[in-house]
PDB file of C-alpha atoms in Angstrom:
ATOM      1  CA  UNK A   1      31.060 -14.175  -1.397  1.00  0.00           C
ATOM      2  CA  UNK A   2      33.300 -11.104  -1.120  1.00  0.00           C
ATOM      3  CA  UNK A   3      31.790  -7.716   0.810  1.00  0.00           C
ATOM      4  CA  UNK A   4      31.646  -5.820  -2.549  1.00  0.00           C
ATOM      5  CA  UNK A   5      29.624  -8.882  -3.780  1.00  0.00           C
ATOM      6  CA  UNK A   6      27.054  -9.032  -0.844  1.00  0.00           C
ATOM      7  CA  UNK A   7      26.949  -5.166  -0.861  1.00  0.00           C
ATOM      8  CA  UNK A   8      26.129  -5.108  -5.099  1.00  0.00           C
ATOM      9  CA  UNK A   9      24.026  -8.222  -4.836  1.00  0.00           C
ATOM     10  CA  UNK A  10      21.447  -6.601  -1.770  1.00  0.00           C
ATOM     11  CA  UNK A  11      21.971  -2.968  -3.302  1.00  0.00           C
ATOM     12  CA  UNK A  12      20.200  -4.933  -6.469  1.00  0.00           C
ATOM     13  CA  UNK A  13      17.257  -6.200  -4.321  1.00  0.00           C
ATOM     14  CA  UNK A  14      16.828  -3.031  -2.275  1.00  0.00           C
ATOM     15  CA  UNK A  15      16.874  -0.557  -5.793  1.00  0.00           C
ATOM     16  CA  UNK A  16      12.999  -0.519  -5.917  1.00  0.00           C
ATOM     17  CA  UNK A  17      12.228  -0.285  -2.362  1.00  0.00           C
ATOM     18  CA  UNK A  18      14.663   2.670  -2.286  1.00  0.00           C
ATOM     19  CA  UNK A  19      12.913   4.149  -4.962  1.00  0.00           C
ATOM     20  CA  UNK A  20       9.535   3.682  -3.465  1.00  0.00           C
ATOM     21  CA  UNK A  21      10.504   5.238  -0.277  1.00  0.00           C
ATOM     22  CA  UNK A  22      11.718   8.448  -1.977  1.00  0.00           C
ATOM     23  CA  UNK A  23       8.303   9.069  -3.299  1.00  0.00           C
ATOM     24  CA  UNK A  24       6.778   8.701  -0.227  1.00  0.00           C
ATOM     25  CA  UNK A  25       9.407   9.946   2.113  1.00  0.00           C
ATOM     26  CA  UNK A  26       9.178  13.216   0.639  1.00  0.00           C
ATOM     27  CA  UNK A  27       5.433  13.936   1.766  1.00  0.00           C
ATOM     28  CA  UNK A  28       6.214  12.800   5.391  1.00  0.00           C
ATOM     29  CA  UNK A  29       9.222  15.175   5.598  1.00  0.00           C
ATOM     30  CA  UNK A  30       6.829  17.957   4.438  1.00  0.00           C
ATOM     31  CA  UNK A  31       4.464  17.226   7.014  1.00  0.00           C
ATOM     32  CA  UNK A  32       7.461  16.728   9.732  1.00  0.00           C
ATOM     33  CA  UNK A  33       8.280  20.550   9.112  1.00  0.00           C
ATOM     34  CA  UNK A  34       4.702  21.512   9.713  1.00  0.00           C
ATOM     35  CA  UNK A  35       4.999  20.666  13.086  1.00  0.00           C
ATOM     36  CA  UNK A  36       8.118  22.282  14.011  1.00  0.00           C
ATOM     37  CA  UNK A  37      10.817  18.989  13.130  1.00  0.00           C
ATOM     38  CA  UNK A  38      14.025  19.975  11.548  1.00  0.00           C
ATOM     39  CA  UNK A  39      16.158  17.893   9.444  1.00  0.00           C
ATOM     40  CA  UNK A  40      18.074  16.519  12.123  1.00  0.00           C
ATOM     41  CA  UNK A  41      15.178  15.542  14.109  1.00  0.00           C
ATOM     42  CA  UNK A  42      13.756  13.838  11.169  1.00  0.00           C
ATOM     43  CA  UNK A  43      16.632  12.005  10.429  1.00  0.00           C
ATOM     44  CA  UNK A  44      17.338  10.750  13.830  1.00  0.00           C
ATOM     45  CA  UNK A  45      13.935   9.747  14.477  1.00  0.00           C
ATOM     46  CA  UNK A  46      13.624   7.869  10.989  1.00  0.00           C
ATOM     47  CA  UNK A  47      17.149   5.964  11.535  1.00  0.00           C
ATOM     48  CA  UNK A  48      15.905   5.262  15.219  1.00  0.00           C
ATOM     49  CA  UNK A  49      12.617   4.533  14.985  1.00  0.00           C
ATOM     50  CA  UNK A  50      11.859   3.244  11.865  1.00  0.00           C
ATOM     51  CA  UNK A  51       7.932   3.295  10.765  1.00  0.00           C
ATOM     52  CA  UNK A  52       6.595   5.127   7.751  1.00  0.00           C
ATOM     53  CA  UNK A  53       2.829   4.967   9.064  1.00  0.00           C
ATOM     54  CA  UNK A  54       3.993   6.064  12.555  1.00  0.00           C
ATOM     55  CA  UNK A  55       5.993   9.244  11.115  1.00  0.00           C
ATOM     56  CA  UNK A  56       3.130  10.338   9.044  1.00  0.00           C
ATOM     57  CA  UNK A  57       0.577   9.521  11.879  1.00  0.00           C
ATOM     58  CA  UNK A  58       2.408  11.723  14.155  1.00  0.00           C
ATOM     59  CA  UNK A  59       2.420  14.892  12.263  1.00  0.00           C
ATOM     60  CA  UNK A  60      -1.225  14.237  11.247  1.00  0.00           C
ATOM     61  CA  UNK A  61      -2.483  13.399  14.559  1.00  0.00           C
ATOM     62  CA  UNK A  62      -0.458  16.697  15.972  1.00  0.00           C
ATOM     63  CA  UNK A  63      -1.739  18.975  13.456  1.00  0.00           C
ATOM     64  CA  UNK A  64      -5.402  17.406  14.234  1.00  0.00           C
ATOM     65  CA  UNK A  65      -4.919  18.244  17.638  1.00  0.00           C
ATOM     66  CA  UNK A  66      -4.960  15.089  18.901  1.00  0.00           C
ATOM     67  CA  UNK A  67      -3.966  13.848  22.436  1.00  0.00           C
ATOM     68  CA  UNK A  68       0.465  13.151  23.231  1.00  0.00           C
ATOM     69  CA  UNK A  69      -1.083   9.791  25.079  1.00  0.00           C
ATOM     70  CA  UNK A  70      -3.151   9.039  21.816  1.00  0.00           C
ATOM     71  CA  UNK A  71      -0.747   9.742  19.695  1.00  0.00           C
ATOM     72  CA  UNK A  72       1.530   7.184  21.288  1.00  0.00           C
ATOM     73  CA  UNK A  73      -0.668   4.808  21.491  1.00  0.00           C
ATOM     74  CA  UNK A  74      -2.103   4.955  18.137  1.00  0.00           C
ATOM     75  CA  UNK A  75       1.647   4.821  16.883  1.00  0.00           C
ATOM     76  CA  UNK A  76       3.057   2.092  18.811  1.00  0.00           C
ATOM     77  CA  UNK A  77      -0.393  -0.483  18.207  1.00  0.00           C
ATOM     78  CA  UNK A  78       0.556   0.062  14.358  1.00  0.00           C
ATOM     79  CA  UNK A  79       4.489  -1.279  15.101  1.00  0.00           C
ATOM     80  CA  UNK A  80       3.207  -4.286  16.743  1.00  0.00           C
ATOM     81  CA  UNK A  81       3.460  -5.780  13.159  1.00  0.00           C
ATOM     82  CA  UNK A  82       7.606  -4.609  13.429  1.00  0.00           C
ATOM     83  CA  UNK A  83       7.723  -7.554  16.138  1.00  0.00           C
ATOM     84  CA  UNK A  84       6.129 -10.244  14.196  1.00  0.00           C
ATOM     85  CA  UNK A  85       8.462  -9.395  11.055  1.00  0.00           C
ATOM     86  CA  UNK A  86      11.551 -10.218  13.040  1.00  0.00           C
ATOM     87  CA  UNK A  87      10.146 -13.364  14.290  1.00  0.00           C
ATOM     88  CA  UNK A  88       9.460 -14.790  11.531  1.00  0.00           C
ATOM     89  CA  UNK A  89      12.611 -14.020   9.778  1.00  0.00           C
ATOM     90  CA  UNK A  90      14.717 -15.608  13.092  1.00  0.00           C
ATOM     91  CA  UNK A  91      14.664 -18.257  11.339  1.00  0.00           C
ATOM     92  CA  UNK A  92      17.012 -17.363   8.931  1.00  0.00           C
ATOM     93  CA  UNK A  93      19.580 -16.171  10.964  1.00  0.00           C
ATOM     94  CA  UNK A  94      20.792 -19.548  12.698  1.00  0.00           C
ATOM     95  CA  UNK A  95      24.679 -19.728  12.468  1.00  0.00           C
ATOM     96  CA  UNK A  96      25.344 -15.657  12.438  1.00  0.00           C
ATOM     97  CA  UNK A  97      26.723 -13.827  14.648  1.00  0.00           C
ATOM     98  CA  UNK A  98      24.385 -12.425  17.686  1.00  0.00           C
ATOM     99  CA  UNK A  99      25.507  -8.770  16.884  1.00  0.00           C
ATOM    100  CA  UNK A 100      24.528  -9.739  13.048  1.00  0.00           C
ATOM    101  CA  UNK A 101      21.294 -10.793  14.288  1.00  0.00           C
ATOM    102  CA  UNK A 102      20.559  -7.692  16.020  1.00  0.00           C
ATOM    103  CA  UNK A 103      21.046  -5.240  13.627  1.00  0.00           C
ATOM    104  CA  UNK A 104      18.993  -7.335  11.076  1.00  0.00           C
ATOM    105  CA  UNK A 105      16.073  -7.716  13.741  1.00  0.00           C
ATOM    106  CA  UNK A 106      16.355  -3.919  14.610  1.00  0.00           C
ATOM    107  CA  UNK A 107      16.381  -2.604  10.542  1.00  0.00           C
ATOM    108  CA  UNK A 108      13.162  -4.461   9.125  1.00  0.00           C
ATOM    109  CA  UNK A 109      10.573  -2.349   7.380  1.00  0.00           C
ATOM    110  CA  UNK A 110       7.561  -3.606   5.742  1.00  0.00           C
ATOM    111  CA  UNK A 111       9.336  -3.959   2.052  1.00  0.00           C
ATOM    112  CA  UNK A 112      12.727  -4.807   3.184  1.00  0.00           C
ATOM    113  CA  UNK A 113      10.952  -7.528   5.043  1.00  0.00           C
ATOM    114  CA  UNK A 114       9.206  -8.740   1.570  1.00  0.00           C
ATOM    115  CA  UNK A 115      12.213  -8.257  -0.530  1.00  0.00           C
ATOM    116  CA  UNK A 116      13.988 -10.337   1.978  1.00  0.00           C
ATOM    117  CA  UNK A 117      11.330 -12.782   2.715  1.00  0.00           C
ATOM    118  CA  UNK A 118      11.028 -13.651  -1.004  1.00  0.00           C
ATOM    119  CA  UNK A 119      15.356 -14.123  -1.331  1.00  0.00           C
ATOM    120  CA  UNK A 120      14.968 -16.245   1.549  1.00  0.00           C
ATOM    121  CA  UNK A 121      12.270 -18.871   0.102  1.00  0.00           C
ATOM    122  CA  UNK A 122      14.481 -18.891  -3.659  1.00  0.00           C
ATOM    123  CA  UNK A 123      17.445 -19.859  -1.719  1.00  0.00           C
ATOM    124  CA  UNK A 124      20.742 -18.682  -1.525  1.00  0.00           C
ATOM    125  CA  UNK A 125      20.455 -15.690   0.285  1.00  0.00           C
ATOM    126  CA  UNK A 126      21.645 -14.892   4.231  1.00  0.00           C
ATOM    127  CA  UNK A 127      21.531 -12.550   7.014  1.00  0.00           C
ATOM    128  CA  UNK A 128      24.432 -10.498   5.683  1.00  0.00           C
ATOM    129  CA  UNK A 129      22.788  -9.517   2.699  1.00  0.00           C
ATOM    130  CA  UNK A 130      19.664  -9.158   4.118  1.00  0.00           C
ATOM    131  CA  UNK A 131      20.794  -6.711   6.653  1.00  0.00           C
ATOM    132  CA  UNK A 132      22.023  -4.717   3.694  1.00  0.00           C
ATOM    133  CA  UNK A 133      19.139  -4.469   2.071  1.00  0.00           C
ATOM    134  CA  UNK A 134      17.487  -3.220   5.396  1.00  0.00           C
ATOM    135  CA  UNK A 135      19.944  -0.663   5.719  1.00  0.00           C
ATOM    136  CA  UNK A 136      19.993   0.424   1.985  1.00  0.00           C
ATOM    137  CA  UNK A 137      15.900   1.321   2.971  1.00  0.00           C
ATOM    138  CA  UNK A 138      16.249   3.208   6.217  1.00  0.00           C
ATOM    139  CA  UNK A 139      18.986   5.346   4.716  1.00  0.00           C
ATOM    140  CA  UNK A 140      16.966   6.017   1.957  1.00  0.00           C
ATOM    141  CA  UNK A 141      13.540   6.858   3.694  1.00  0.00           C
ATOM    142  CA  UNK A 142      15.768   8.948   6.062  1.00  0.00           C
ATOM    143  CA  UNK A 143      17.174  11.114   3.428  1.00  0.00           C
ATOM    144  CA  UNK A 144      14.254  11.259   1.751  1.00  0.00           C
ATOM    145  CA  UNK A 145      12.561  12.399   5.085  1.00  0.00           C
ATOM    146  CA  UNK A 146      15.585  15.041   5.376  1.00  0.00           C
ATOM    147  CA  UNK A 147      14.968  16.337   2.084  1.00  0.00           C
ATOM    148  CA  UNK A 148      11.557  16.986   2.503  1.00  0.00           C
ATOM    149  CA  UNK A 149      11.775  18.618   5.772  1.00  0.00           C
ATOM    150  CA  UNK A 150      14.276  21.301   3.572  1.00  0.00           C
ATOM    151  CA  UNK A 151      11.817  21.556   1.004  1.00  0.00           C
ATOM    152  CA  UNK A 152       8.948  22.305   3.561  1.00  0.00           C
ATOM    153  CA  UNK A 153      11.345  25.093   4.989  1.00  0.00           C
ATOM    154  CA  UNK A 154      11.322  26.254   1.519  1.00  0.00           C
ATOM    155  CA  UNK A 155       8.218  25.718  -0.765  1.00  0.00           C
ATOM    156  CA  UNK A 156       5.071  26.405   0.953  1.00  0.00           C
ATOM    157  CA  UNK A 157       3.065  23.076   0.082  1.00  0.00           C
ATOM    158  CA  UNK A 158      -0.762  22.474   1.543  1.00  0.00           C
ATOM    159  CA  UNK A 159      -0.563  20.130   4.320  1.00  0.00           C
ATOM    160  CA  UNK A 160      -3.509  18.554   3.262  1.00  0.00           C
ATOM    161  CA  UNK A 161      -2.160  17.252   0.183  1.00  0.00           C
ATOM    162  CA  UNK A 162       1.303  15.977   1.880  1.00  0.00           C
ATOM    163  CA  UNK A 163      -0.959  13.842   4.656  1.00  0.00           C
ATOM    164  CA  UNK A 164      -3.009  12.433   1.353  1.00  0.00           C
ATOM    165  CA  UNK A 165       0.249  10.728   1.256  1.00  0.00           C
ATOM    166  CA  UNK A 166      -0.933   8.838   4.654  1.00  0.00           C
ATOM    167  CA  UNK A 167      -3.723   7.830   3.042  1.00  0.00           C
ATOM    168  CA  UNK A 168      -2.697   6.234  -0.001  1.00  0.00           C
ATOM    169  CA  UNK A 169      -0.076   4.279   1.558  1.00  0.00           C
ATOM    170  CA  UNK A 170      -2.974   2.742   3.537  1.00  0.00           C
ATOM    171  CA  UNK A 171      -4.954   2.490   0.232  1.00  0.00           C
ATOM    172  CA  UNK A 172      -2.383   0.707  -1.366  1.00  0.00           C
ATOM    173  CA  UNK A 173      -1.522  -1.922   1.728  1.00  0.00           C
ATOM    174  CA  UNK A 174      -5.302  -2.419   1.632  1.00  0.00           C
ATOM    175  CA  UNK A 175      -5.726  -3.228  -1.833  1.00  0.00           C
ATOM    176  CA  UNK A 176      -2.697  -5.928  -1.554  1.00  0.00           C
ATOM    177  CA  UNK A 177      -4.378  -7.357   0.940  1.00  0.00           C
ATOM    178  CA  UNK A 178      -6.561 -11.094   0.177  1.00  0.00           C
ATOM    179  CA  UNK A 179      -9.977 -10.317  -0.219  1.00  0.00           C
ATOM    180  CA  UNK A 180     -11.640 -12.944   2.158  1.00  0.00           C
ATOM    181  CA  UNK A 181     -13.880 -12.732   4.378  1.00  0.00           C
ATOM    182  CA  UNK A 182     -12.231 -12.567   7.415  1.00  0.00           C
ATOM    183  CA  UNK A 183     -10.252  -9.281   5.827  1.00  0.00           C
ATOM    184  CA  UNK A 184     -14.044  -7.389   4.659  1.00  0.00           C
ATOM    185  CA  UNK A 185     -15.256  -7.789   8.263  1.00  0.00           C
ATOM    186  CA  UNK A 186     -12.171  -6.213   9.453  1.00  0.00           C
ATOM    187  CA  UNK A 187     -12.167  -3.526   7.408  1.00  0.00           C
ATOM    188  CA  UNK A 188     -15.452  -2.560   7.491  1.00  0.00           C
ATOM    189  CA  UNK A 189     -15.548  -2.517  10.940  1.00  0.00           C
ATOM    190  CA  UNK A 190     -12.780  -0.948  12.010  1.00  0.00           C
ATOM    191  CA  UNK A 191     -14.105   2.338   9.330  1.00  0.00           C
ATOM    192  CA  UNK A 192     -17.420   1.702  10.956  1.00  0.00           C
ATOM    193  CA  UNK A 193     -15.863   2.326  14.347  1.00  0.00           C
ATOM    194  CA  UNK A 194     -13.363   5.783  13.524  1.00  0.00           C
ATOM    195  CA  UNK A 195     -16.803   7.335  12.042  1.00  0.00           C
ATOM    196  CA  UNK A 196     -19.303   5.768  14.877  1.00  0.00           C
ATOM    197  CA  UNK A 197     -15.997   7.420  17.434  1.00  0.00           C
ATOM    198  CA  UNK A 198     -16.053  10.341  15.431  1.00  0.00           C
ATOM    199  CA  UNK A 199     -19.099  10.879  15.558  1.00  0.00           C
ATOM    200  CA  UNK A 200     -19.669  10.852  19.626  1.00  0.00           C
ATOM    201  CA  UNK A 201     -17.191  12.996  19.811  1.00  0.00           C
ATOM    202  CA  UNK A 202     -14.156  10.909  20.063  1.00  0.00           C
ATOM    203  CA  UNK A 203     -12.100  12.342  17.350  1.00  0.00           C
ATOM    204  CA  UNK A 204      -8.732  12.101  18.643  1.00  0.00           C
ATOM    205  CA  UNK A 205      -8.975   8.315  19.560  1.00  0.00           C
ATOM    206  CA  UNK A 206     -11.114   7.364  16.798  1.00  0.00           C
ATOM    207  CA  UNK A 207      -8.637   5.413  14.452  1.00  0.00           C
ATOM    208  CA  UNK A 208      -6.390   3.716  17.501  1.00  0.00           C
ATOM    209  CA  UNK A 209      -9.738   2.234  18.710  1.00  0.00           C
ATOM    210  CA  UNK A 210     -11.620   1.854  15.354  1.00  0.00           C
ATOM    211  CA  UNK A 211      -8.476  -0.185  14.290  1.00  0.00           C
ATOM    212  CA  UNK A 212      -8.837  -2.414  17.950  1.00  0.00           C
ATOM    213  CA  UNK A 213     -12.354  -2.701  17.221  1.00  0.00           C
ATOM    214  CA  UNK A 214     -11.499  -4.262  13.485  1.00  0.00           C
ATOM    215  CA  UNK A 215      -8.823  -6.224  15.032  1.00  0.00           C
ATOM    216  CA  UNK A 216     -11.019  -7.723  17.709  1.00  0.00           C
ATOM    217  CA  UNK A 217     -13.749  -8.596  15.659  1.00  0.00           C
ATOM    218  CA  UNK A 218     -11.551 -10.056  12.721  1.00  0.00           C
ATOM    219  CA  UNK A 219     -10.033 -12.238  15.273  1.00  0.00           C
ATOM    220  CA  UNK A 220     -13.612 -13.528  17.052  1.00  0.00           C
ATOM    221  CA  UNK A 221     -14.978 -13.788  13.276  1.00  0.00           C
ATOM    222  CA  UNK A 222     -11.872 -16.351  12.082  1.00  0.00           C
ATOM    223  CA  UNK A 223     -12.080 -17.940  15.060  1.00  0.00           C
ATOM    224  CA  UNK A 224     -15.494 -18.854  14.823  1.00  0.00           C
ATOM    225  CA  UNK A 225     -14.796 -19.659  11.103  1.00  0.00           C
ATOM    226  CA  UNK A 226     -11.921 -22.188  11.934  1.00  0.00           C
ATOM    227  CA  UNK A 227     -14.274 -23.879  14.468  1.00  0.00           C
ATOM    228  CA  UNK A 228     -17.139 -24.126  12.295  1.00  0.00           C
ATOM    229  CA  UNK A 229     -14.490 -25.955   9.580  1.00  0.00           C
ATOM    230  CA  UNK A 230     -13.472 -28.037  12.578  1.00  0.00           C
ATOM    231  CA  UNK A 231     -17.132 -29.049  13.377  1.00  0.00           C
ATOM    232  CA  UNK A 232     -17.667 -29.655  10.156  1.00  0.00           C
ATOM    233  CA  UNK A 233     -14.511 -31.571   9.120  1.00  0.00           C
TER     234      UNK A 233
END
């Protein structure tokens, strides 16, 4: 397959991501210029470090006056998951080039990964493509970061309804998430924990350790649910 062809092909597959992160790229560039970040900043940092949820939890967690040393933390336990994506997508980069390899490990997002993930399993599809398609969605969510920085410097827009953007994306990745129960007991205890942390006082740690708190017991709970099978089995 020509370059033109892989380009056309994984500019097809990455369309509706790109569109998605304009939406919600927007929002996060508005908060970004509530805390002093101008459009080069934003751009560099969303080509660089690539996280939706960590670029709107930094501007949040600023403006809430949380901790530098919580805010990194909190940001870097949510882009564990940007480690696992890459591993499990190794796979499907046996036979390309190591440089190829790196700059498709180093570009995954959350929907690139899907799109790509998806291609992968129909057959057909390779690394070159799928790096393309990562690409295609930084670029996107970086511009549309940009643009909403400018608009921030422009249009006077209330901050709380730009983070609401925060929120819903976590809305939506909840609802797409299997209802089980191994998932319930997760959720509801990691929004037990940010209000029982909240409430002692712990407000700018609440959701990093509310989140470990889910985490942890989610684990301990399928654990003891995949012995129990075991016993019984």
């Amino acid at each position: 397959m020509s370059k033109s062809e892989t380009i056309k092909t994984a500019f097809k597959a990455a369309f509706p991501v790109m569109m998605g992160y304009i939406a919600i790229g927007l929002p996060c560039g508005i908060m970004e210029s509530q805390i002093g970040m101008n459009w080069l900043m934003a751009f560099v940092m969303s080509m660089t470090f690539y996280s939706g949820a960590g670029q709107y939890m930094i501007p949040n967690m600023w403006l809430a006056g949380a901790a530098p040393l919580s805010i990194i933390a909190s940001v870097s336990l949510v882009n564990t998951r940007q480690t696992l994506y890459s591993a499990s997508l190794s796979q499907f980069c046996t036979g390309c080039s190591k440089r190829l390899a790196f700059l498709f490990s180093a570009t995954v997002t959350d929907e690139s990964f899907g799109v790509n993930l998806a291609q992968f399993q129909k057959g057909g599809w390779d690394a070159a493509r799928a790096t393309v398609v990562n690409i295609c969605s930084m670029t996107t969510w970086a511009l549309a970061n940009v643009a909403g920085v400018v608009l921030g410097s422009l249009v006077s827009v209330p901050t709380a309804l730009a983070s609401f953007a925060m929120t819903a994306i976590f809305i939506c990745l909840l609802c797409m998430q299997k209802v089980d129960a191994v998932n319930l007991v997760t959720m509801f205890t990691a929004a037990a924990g940010v209000i029982i942390y909240k409430l002692v006082g712990l407000s700018g740690a609440a959701i990093l350790l509310g989140a470990v708190a889910g985490v942890a017991v989610g684990y301990l709970f399928s654990t003891a649910l995949l012995k129990r099978k075991g016993e019984v089995a």
